[in-house]
Amino acid sequence: MLIQLSSNIQDDIKETVRLSLSQSLVLDVFATAESIRRKHEDQNVALEDIANMVARAAAQCGCALEFGDRGTLLVERPPALS
């Protein structure tokens, strides 16, 4: 289900991505999303919902995406062999 974020968070995402692009062409999605989430903790929005919008905004700007340590959680690992 797609979550509709408040205009404050959407504006913050756009501004943060724009500022990040002036520093680097690679954006760490979860680190950026966590920083935005902390600024808007009162709205109680899930990190993953913010990260989804950060990734979309960065991709639209042609920015390369990095998922940091959280990206490994998105990939299901095969069971270990005994």
PDB file of C-alpha atoms in Angstrom:
ATOM      1  CA  MET A   1       0.000   0.000   0.000  1.00  0.00           C
ATOM      2  CA  LEU A   2       1.331   3.421  -0.920  1.00  0.00           C
ATOM      3  CA  ILE A   3       1.407   5.827   2.017  1.00  0.00           C
ATOM      4  CA  GLN A   4       0.679   9.509   1.398  1.00  0.00           C
ATOM      5  CA  LEU A   5       3.322  11.526   3.220  1.00  0.00           C
ATOM      6  CA  SER A   6       2.602  15.013   4.540  1.00  0.00           C
ATOM      7  CA  SER A   7       3.630  17.947   2.392  1.00  0.00           C
ATOM      8  CA  ASN A   8       6.227  18.867   5.048  1.00  0.00           C
ATOM      9  CA  ILE A   9       7.960  15.511   4.688  1.00  0.00           C
ATOM     10  CA  GLN A  10       7.657  15.540   0.888  1.00  0.00           C
ATOM     11  CA  ASP A  11       9.212  19.011   0.746  1.00  0.00           C
ATOM     12  CA  ASP A  12      11.976  17.917   3.127  1.00  0.00           C
ATOM     13  CA  ILE A  13      12.712  14.874   0.952  1.00  0.00           C
ATOM     14  CA  LYS A  14      12.967  16.990  -2.204  1.00  0.00           C
ATOM     15  CA  GLU A  15      15.205  19.568  -0.524  1.00  0.00           C
ATOM     16  CA  THR A  16      17.444  16.949   1.124  1.00  0.00           C
ATOM     17  CA  VAL A  17      17.903  15.033  -2.148  1.00  0.00           C
ATOM     18  CA  ARG A  18      18.654  18.271  -4.002  1.00  0.00           C
ATOM     19  CA  LEU A  19      21.261  19.284  -1.413  1.00  0.00           C
ATOM     20  CA  SER A  20      22.788  15.798  -1.419  1.00  0.00           C
ATOM     21  CA  LEU A  21      23.196  15.926  -5.190  1.00  0.00           C
ATOM     22  CA  SER A  22      25.307  19.058  -4.847  1.00  0.00           C
ATOM     23  CA  GLN A  23      27.715  17.057  -2.658  1.00  0.00           C
ATOM     24  CA  SER A  24      27.706  13.636  -4.311  1.00  0.00           C
ATOM     25  CA  LEU A  25      26.061  11.674  -7.134  1.00  0.00           C
ATOM     26  CA  VAL A  26      25.483   8.723  -4.770  1.00  0.00           C
ATOM     27  CA  LEU A  27      22.772   8.907  -2.113  1.00  0.00           C
ATOM     28  CA  ASP A  28      22.503   6.565   0.883  1.00  0.00           C
ATOM     29  CA  VAL A  29      18.744   6.019   0.915  1.00  0.00           C
ATOM     30  CA  PHE A  30      18.303   4.701   4.461  1.00  0.00           C
ATOM     31  CA  ALA A  31      20.703   7.180   6.087  1.00  0.00           C
ATOM     32  CA  THR A  32      18.889  10.043   4.359  1.00  0.00           C
ATOM     33  CA  ALA A  33      15.473   8.623   5.247  1.00  0.00           C
ATOM     34  CA  GLU A  34      16.484   8.195   8.894  1.00  0.00           C
ATOM     35  CA  SER A  35      17.626  11.795   9.102  1.00  0.00           C
ATOM     36  CA  ILE A  36      14.286  12.969   7.659  1.00  0.00           C
ATOM     37  CA  ARG A  37      12.305  10.608   9.921  1.00  0.00           C
ATOM     38  CA  ARG A  38      14.000  12.042  13.014  1.00  0.00           C
ATOM     39  CA  LYS A  39      13.060  15.594  12.005  1.00  0.00           C
ATOM     40  CA  HIS A  40       9.419  14.528  11.696  1.00  0.00           C
ATOM     41  CA  GLU A  41       9.126  11.999  14.533  1.00  0.00           C
ATOM     42  CA  ASP A  42       5.896  13.615  15.690  1.00  0.00           C
ATOM     43  CA  GLN A  43       4.213  12.321  12.507  1.00  0.00           C
ATOM     44  CA  ASN A  44       5.147   8.694  13.296  1.00  0.00           C
ATOM     45  CA  VAL A  45       5.963   7.650   9.707  1.00  0.00           C
ATOM     46  CA  ALA A  46       7.762   4.358   9.076  1.00  0.00           C
ATOM     47  CA  LEU A  47      11.371   4.578   7.922  1.00  0.00           C
ATOM     48  CA  GLU A  48      10.614   2.319   4.969  1.00  0.00           C
ATOM     49  CA  ASP A  49       7.872   4.652   3.708  1.00  0.00           C
ATOM     50  CA  ILE A  50      10.226   7.624   3.803  1.00  0.00           C
ATOM     51  CA  ALA A  51      13.035   5.560   2.241  1.00  0.00           C
ATOM     52  CA  ASN A  52      10.730   4.606  -0.638  1.00  0.00           C
ATOM     53  CA  MET A  53      10.066   8.264  -1.425  1.00  0.00           C
ATOM     54  CA  VAL A  54      13.736   9.209  -0.993  1.00  0.00           C
ATOM     55  CA  ALA A  55      14.710   6.497  -3.500  1.00  0.00           C
ATOM     56  CA  ARG A  56      12.070   7.683  -5.987  1.00  0.00           C
ATOM     57  CA  ALA A  57      13.107  11.341  -5.700  1.00  0.00           C
ATOM     58  CA  ALA A  58      16.804  10.496  -6.053  1.00  0.00           C
ATOM     59  CA  ALA A  59      16.191   8.215  -9.054  1.00  0.00           C
ATOM     60  CA  GLN A  60      14.190  10.959 -10.798  1.00  0.00           C
ATOM     61  CA  CYS A  61      17.207  13.252 -10.413  1.00  0.00           C
ATOM     62  CA  GLY A  62      19.543  10.651 -11.912  1.00  0.00           C
ATOM     63  CA  CYS A  63      21.266   9.988  -8.614  1.00  0.00           C
ATOM     64  CA  ALA A  64      22.884   6.614  -7.902  1.00  0.00           C
ATOM     65  CA  LEU A  65      21.335   4.860  -4.902  1.00  0.00           C
ATOM     66  CA  GLU A  66      23.150   3.209  -2.024  1.00  0.00           C
ATOM     67  CA  PHE A  67      21.270   1.217   0.582  1.00  0.00           C
ATOM     68  CA  GLY A  68      23.935   0.883   3.281  1.00  0.00           C
ATOM     69  CA  ASP A  69      23.586  -1.937   5.781  1.00  0.00           C
ATOM     70  CA  ARG A  70      19.791  -1.899   5.599  1.00  0.00           C
ATOM     71  CA  GLY A  71      19.919  -2.955   1.944  1.00  0.00           C
ATOM     72  CA  THR A  72      21.124  -6.392   2.980  1.00  0.00           C
ATOM     73  CA  LEU A  73      17.889  -6.883   4.927  1.00  0.00           C
ATOM     74  CA  LEU A  74      15.895  -6.529   1.715  1.00  0.00           C
ATOM     75  CA  VAL A  75      17.465  -9.615   0.167  1.00  0.00           C
ATOM     76  CA  GLU A  76      16.306 -12.991   1.378  1.00  0.00           C
ATOM     77  CA  ARG A  77      19.276 -15.209   2.122  1.00  0.00           C
ATOM     78  CA  PRO A  78      19.257 -18.914   1.265  1.00  0.00           C
ATOM     79  CA  PRO A  79      19.139 -21.307   4.230  1.00  0.00           C
ATOM     80  CA  ALA A  80      22.535 -22.441   5.522  1.00  0.00           C
ATOM     81  CA  LEU A  81      23.695 -25.897   4.495  1.00  0.00           C
ATOM     82  CA  SER A  82      24.290 -28.322   7.345  1.00  0.00           C
TER      83      SER A  82
END
